[in-house]
XYZ file of C-alpha atoms in Angstrom:
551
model
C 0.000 0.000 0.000
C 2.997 2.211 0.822
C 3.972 1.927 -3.161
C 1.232 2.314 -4.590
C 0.946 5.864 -1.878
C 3.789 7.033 -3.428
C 2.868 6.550 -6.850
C 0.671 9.594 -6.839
C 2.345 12.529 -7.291
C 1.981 14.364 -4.179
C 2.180 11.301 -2.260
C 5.907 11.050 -3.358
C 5.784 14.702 -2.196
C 4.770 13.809 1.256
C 1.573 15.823 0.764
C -2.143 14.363 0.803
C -3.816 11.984 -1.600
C -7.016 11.967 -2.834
C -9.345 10.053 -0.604
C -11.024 8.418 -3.996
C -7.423 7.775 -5.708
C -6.491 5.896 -1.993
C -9.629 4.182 -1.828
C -9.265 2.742 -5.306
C -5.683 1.886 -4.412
C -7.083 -0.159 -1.708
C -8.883 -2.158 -3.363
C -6.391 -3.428 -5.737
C -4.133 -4.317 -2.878
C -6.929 -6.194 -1.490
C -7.741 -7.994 -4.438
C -4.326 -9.006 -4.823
C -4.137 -10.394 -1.414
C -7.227 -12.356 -2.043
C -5.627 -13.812 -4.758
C -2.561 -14.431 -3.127
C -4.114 -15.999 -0.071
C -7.777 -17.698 -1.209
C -7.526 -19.697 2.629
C -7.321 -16.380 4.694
C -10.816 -16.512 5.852
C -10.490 -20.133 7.282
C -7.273 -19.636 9.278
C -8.693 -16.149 10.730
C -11.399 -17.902 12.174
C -9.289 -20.386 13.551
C -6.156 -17.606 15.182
C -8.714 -15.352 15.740
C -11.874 -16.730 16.936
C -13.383 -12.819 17.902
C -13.281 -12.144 13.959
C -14.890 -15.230 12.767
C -18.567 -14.001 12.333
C -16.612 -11.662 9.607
C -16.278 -14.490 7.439
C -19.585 -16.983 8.566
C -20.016 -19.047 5.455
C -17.234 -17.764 3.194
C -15.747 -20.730 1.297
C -11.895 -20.534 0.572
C -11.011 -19.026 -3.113
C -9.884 -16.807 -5.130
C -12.202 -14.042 -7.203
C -12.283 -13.587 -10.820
C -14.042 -11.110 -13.105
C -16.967 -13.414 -13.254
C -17.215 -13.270 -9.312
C -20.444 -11.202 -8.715
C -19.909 -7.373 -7.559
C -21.495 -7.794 -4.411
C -19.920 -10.647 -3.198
C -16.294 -9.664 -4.166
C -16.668 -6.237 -2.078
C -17.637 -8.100 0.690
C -15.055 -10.009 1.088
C -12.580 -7.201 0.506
C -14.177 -5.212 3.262
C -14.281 -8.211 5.445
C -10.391 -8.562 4.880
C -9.990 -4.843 5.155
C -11.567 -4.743 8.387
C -9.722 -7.875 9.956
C -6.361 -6.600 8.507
C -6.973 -3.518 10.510
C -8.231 -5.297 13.736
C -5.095 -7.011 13.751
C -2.743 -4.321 12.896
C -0.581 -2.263 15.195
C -2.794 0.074 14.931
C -6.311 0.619 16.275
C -9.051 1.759 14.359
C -12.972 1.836 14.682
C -15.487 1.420 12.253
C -18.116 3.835 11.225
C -21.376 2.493 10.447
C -23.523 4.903 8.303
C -26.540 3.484 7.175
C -26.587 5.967 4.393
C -23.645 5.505 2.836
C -23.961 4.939 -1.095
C -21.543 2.518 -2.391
C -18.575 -0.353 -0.761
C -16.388 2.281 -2.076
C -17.907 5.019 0.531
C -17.900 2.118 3.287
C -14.466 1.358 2.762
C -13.610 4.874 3.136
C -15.286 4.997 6.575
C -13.662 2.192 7.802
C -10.053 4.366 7.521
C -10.630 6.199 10.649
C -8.513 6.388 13.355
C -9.270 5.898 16.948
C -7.395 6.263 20.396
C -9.364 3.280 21.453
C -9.905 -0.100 19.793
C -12.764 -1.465 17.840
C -15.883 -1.783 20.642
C -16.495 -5.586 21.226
C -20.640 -4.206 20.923
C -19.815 -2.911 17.272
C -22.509 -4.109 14.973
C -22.470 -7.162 12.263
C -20.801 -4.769 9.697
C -21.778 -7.347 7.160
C -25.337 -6.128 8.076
C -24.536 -2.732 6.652
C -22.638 -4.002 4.021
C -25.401 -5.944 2.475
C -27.630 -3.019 2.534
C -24.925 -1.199 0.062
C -24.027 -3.930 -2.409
C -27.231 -5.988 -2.835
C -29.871 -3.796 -3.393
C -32.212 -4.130 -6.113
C -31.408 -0.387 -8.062
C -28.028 -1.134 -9.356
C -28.007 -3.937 -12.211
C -25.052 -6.050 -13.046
C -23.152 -9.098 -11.184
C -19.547 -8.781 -12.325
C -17.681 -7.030 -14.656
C -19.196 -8.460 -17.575
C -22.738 -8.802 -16.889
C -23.573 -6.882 -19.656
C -23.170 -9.171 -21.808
C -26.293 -10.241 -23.400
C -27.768 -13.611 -22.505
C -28.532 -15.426 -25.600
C -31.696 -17.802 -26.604
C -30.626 -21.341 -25.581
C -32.756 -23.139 -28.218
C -30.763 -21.321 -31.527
C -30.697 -22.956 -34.739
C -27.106 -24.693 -35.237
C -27.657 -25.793 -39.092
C -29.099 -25.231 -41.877
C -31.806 -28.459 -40.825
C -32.394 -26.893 -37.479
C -33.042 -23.419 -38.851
C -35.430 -24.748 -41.406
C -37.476 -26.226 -38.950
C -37.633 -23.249 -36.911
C -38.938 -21.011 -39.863
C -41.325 -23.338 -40.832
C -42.889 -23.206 -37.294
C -44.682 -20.389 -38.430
C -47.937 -21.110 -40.066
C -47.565 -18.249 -42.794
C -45.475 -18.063 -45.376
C -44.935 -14.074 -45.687
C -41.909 -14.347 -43.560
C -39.140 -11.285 -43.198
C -35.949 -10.990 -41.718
C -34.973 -8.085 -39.248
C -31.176 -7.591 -38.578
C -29.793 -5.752 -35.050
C -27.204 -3.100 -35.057
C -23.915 -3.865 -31.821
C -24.596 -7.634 -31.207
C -20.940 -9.219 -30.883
C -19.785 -10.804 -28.282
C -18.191 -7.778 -26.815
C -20.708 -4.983 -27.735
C -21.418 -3.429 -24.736
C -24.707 -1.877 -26.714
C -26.261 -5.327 -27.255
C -28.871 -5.126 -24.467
C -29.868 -1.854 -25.150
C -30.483 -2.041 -29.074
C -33.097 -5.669 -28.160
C -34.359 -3.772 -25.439
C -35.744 -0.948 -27.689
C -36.811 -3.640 -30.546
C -38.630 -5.572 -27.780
C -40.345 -2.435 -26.541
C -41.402 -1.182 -30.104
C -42.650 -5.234 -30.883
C -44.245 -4.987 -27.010
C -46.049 -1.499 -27.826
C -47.614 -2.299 -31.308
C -48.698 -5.707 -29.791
C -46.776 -7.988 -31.557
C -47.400 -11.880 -30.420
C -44.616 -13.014 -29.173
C -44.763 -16.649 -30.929
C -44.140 -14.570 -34.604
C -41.111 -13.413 -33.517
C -38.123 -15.109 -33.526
C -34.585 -14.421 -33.402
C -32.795 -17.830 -35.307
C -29.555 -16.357 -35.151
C -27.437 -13.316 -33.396
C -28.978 -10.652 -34.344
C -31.304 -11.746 -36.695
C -34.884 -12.060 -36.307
C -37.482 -13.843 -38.420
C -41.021 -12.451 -37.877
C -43.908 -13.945 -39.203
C -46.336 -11.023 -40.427
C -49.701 -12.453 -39.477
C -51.764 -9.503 -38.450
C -51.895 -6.037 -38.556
C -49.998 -5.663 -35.490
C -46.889 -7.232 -37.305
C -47.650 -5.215 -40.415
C -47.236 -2.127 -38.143
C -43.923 -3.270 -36.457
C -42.502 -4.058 -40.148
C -43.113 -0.583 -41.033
C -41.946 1.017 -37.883
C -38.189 -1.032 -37.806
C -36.836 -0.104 -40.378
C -36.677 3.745 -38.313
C -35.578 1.983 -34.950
C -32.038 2.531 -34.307
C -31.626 -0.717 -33.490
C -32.292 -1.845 -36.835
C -29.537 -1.271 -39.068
C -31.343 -2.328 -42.914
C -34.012 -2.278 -44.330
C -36.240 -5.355 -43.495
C -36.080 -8.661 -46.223
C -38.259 -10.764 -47.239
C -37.439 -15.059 -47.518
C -38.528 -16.296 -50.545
C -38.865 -19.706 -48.927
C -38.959 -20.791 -45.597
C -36.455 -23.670 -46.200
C -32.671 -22.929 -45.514
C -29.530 -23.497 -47.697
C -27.018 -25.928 -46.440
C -24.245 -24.372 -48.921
C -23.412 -21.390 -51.317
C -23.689 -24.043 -54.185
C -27.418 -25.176 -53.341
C -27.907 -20.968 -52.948
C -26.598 -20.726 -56.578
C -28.644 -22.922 -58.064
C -31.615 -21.960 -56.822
C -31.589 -17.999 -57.903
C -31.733 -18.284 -61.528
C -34.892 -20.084 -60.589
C -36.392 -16.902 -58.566
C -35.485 -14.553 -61.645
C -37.280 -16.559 -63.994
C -40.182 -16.315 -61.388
C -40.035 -12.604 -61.210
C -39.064 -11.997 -64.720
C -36.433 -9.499 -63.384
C -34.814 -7.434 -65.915
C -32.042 -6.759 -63.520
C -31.204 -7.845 -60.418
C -28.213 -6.518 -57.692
C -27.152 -9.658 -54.851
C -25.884 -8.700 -51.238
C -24.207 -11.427 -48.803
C -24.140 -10.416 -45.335
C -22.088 -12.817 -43.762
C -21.204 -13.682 -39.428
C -18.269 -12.085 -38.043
C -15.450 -14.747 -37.717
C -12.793 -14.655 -35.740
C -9.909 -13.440 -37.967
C -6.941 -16.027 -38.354
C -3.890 -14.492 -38.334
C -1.651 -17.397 -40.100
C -3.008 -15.766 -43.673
C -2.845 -11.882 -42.395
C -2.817 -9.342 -44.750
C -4.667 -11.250 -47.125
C -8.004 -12.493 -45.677
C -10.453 -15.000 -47.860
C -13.862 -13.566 -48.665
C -16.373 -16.235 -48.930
C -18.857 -13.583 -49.819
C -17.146 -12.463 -52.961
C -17.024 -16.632 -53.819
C -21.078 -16.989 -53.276
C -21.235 -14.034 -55.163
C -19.293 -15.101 -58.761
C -21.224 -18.825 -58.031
C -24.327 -17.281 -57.894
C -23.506 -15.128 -61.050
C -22.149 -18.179 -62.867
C -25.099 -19.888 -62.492
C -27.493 -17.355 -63.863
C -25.394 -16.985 -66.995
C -24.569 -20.342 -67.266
C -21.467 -19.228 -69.737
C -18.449 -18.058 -67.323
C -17.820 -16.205 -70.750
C -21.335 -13.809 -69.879
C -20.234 -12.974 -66.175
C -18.932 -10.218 -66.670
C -21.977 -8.704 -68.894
C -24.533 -9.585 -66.452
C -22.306 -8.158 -63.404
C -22.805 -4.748 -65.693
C -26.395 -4.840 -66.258
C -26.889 -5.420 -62.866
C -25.985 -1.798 -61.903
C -28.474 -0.779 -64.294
C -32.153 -0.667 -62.369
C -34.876 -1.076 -64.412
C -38.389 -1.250 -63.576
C -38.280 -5.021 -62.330
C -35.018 -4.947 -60.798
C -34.419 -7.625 -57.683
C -32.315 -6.982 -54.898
C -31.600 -10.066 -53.657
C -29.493 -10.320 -49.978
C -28.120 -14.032 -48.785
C -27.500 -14.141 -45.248
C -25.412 -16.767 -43.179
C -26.994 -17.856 -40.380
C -25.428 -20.332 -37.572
C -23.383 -23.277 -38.733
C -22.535 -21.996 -42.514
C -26.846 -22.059 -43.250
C -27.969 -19.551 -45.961
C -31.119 -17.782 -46.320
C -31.867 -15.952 -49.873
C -34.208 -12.455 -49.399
C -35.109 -9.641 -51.524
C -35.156 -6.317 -49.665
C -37.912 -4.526 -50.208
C -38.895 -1.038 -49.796
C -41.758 -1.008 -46.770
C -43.738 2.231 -46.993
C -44.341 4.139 -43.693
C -47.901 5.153 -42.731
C -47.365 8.282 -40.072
C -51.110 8.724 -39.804
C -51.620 4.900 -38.847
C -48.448 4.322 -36.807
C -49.558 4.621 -32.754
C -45.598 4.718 -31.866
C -43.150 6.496 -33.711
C -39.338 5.923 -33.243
C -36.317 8.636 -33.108
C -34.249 6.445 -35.416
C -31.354 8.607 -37.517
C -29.742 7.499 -40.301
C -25.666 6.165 -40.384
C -24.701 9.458 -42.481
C -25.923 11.407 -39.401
C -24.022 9.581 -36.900
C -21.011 9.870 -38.965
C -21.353 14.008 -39.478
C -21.974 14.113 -35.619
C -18.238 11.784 -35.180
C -16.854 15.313 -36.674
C -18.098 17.388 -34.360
C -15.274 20.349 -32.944
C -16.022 18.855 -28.908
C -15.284 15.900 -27.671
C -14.660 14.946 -23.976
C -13.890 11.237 -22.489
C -17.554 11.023 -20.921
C -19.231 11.706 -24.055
C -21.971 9.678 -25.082
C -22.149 7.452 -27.795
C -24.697 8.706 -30.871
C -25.572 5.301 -31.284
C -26.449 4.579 -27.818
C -28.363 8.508 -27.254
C -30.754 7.386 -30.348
C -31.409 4.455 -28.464
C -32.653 5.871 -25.010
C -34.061 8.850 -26.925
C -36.189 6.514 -29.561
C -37.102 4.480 -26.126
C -38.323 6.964 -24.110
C -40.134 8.411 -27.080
C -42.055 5.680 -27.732
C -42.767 5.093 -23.704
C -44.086 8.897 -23.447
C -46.676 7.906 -26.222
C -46.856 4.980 -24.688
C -48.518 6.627 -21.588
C -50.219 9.596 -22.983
C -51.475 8.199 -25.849
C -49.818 11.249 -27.971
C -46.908 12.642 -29.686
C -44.554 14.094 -27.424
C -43.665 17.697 -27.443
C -40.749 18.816 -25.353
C -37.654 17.353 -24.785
C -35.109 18.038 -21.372
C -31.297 17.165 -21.718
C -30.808 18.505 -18.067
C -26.926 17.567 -18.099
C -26.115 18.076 -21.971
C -22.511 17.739 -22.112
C -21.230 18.122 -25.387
C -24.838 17.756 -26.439
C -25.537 14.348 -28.228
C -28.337 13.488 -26.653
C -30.007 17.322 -27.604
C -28.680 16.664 -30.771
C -30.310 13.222 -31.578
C -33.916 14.438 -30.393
C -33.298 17.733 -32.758
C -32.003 15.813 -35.732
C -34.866 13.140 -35.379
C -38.152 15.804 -35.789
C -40.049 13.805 -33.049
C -40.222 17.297 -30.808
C -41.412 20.572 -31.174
C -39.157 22.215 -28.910
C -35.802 20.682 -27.596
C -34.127 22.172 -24.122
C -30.358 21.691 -23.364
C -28.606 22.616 -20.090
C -25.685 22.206 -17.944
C -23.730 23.427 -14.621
C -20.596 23.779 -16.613
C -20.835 27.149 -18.564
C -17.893 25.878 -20.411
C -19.636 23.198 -21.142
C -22.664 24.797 -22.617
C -20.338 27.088 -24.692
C -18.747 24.228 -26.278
C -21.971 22.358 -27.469
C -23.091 25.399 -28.844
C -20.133 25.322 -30.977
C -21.017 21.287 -31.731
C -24.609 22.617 -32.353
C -23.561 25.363 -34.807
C -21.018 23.021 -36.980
C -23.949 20.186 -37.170
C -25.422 20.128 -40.497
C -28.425 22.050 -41.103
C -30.825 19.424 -41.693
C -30.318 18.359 -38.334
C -32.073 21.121 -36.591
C -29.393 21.143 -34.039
C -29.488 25.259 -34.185
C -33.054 25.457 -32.736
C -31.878 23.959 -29.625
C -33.066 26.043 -26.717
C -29.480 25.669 -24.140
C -28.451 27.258 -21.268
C -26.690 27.109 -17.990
C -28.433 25.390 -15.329
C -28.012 23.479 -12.369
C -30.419 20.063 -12.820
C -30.395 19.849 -9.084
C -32.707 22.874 -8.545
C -36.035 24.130 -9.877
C -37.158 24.656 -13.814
C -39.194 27.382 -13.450
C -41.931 27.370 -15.930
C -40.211 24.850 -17.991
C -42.307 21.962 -19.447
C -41.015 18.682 -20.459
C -42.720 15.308 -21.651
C -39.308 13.519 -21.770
C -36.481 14.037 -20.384
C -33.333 12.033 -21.178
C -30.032 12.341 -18.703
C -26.431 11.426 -18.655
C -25.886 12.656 -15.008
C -22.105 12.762 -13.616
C -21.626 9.118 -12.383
C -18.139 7.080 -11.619
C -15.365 7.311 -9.233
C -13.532 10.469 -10.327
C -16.965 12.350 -9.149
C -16.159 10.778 -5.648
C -20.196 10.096 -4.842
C -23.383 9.362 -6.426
C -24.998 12.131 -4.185
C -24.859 14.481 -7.479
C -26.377 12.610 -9.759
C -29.141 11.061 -7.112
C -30.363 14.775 -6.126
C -30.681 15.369 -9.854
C -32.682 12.426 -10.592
C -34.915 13.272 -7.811
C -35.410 16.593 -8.650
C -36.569 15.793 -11.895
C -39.156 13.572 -10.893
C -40.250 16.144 -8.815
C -40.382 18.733 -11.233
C -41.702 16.619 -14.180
C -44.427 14.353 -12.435
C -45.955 13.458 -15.463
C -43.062 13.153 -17.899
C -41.331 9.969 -18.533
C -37.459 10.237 -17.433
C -34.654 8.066 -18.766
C -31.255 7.951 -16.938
C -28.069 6.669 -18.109
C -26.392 5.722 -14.674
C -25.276 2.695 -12.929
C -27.665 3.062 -9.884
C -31.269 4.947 -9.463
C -32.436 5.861 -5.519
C -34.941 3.251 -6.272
C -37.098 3.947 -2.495
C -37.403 7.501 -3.219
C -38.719 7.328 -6.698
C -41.224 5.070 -5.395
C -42.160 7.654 -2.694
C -41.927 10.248 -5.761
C -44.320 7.973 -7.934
C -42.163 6.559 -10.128
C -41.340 3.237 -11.390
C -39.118 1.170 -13.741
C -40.588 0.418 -17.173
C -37.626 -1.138 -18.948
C -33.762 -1.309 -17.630
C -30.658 -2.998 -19.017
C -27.028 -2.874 -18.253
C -24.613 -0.890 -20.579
C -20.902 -1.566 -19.834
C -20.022 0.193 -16.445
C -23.671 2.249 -16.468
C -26.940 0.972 -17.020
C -30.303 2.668 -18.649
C -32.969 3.192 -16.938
C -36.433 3.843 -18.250
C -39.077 5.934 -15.410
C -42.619 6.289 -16.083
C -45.240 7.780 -13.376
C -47.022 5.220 -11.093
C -49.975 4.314 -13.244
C -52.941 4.342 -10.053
C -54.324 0.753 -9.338
């Protein structure tokens, strides 16, 4: 602990450290002596028998990345607070039954004492539990957001058949997610908003399913799935536009693919036609780096040689296909699990404002790229990606609830302004607010604001400073999306708590979305809130607040 103390730079000084760098610093040495000594709980309890409710039903190990949050911080504080029983030193802890995270409890337990821990000093486990187990933070373990994937998936092309034909109809479309690797940290949050768009139209849940990562067959039965196939293609979570199988049945190989397109021309008597393969991400073998093989570009020519049967003629019909003519096919293959193929034809879905009851925020990839080139950046940004998420979600919740188009919009802690920026660019609201503590902060969006391009609306953006811990005024808002300060560098989750709060308090009736890793879960209840969707997203979590509907 000594090193790592003088490893800060005024700590090699022989000035002070910051309580929040030390604390951190703590726990690293306490992990590390976890690690190094997995049987230290058993042979405390046997040298010292007046610690030994400290570690009541601890089993000797080590901890890992997959050991849950709440049980690794107990048994670092358990270990902290025998290592300091036992040292030279005497120390006492302080119990505050309000403290917000093991962080805040470890902090208390560094103060010293003339006299030595009182023999009647509460279970501190009992105040432990009430700070890492409670039911508003989401997440056990570093990598719980990871999404959790269907255990019944298709494996082959067999398997995958006889999940599509499952579904009674034969008007069956495919519906591909945006951030679903392994390590996309947006994963939950782009099904969550697909699932709450399918959940508000009314979609039955037995016509969709997903038969591979990321890709969804639905079965449009009713006019409930008619409306959700004209809404996705504007959900951010979407990322093309929907396609239609031609057959349920799925291809075992690129060959049986091949030979079964010329067929489908005939069929349509396309004068042109345009194919796209959209293939699964593979893990990238290094032996044949730079050159990589492209299976794509080889189901491609096969599919090409079949149709003009002469290898002489390829390169002909490769040219006409660019030309689009009046019955002009574009046909997509896509791999599914285990090398299976399914052949589509995207095509163009028409979208009914007048008849839509939810309408998404969802912004186009040339937007997110313009707003990648904006003059401010800062490490806490948002993603664009994941602001059109929470903004499309909360959206559609607010019409959800009031049964109409929402009006204003609230950023109450803008930042550099993405999330203001998404709800401008996507025409959903009338009039957009924007406002921070930091006046530096508000300057610089402005400048992100005024280099945005014009289509994006970005310049009618209402900002100014304000402090989201104290009263509106007169300001009205139907949703209100916010990034609050959050994370150890702030020191406490006090902040962005108050600020949470006082928007519920402000807004009773508007629906509130917060991007943090923990909500003050009792008081919104008291406030007359509750959760209508959550999800983990890497260290934070979303959180989607709608007022108590009365029983």
């Amino acid at each position: 602990m000594a090193d790592r103390f003088v490893k800060h730079p005024e700590g090699s000084k022989g000035g002070s450290v910051p309580v929040a760098w030390l604390t951190i610093a703590c726990e690293k040495e306490l992990l590390r002596h976890i690690r190094y000594f997995p049987q230290y709980e058993q042979d405390m309890s046997q040298t010292s028998p007046h610690l030994a409710y400290l570690f009541e039903g601890m089993l000797p190990g080590t901890v890992t990345s997959q050991t849950p949050k709440a049980l690794r911080k107990t048994r670092m504080a358990c270990r902290l607070i025998a290592l300091m029983a036992e040292a030279p030193g005497t120390f006492q802890l302080n119990s505050q039954p309000n403290t917000e995270t093991a962080k805040d409890f470890l902090c208390d337990l560094i103060t010293l004492k003339q006299s030595g821990m009182p023999k009647a000093c509460n279970n501190p486990l009992d105040t432990l539990s009430s700070l890492t187990m409670r039911p508003n933070a989401i997440g056990e373990g570093r990598r719980a957001w990871r999404r959790a994937l269907p255990s019944e998936m298709p494996r082959n092309a067999s398997e995958l058949t006889s999940k599509i034909c499952r579904l009674p109809q034969a008007d069956v479309w495919v519906l591909l997610l945006r951030c679903q690797g392994t390590r996309s940290k947006e994963a939950q949050l782009m099904v969550l908003e697909f699932q709450a768009a399918a959940t508000g139209l009314g979609v039955c849940a037995s016509s969709l399913h997903e038969v591979a990562v990321g890709m969804f067959a639905l079965e449009v039965s009713g006019q409930a799935e008619a409306k959700f196939l004209q809404l996705a293609r504007h959900l951010t979570s979407v990322r093309r536009p929907p396609i239609r199988l031609y057959r349920p049945e799925a291809f075992p190989t690129a060959e049986a693919l091949a030979q079964y397109v010329p067929e489908i021309l005939t069929q349509m008597k396309a004068e042109s036609w345009w194919l796209e393969v959209e293939l699964r991400e593979t893990p990238t073998n290094h032996a044949s780096l730079p050159l990589k093989h492209c299976p794509g570009a080889v189901l491609a020519l096969k599919v090409t040689a079949h149709v003009a049967n002469v290898a002489s003629h390829t390169v002909e019909k490769l040219q006409e296909c660019e030309e689009r003519g009046e019955n002009h096919l574009h046909l997509v293959a896509l791999e599914a699990n285990g090398g299976a193929l399914l052949l589509g034809q995207e095509v163009p879905v028409e979208l009914n404002q007048d008849e839509l009851q939810l309408r998404p925020c969802g912004l186009p990839l040339a937007w997110h790229q313009s707003w990648q080139s904006r003059p401010f950046h800062f490490s806490a940004g948002l993603d664009s990606w994941v602001a059109n998420a929470v903004v499309s979600l909360a959206a559609m919740e607010s019409q959800q609830c009031s049964g109409f188009v929402p009006i204003n919009f609230l950023d109450p802690c803008c930042g550099s302004g993405t999330l203001a920026a998404v709800a401008a660019a996507s025409g959903a609201f009338t009039r957009v607010l924007a406002r921070d503590v930091d006046a530096k902060f508000v300057e610089r969006a402005k400048e992100n604001f005024a280099s945005a391009d014009a289509q994006s609306r970005c310049r009618l953006i209402d900002i100014n400073v304000h402090d989201g811990s104290t009263s509106f005024g007169e300001i009205q808002a139907d949703v209100i999306v916010v990034n609050p300060p959050w994370g150890w560098r702030i020191g406490s989750s006090i902040a962005s708590e108050k600020i949470i709060l006082n928007l519920c308090h402000e807004f009773p009736n508007a629906v509130v979305a917060v991007i943090c890793p923990e909500i003050p879960l009792s008081e919104l209840v008291d406030a007359h809130f509750e959760i209508r969707w959550s999800c983990p997203l890497g260290q934070s979590a979303v959180w989607i607040l709608v007022p108590t509907r009365p029983s």
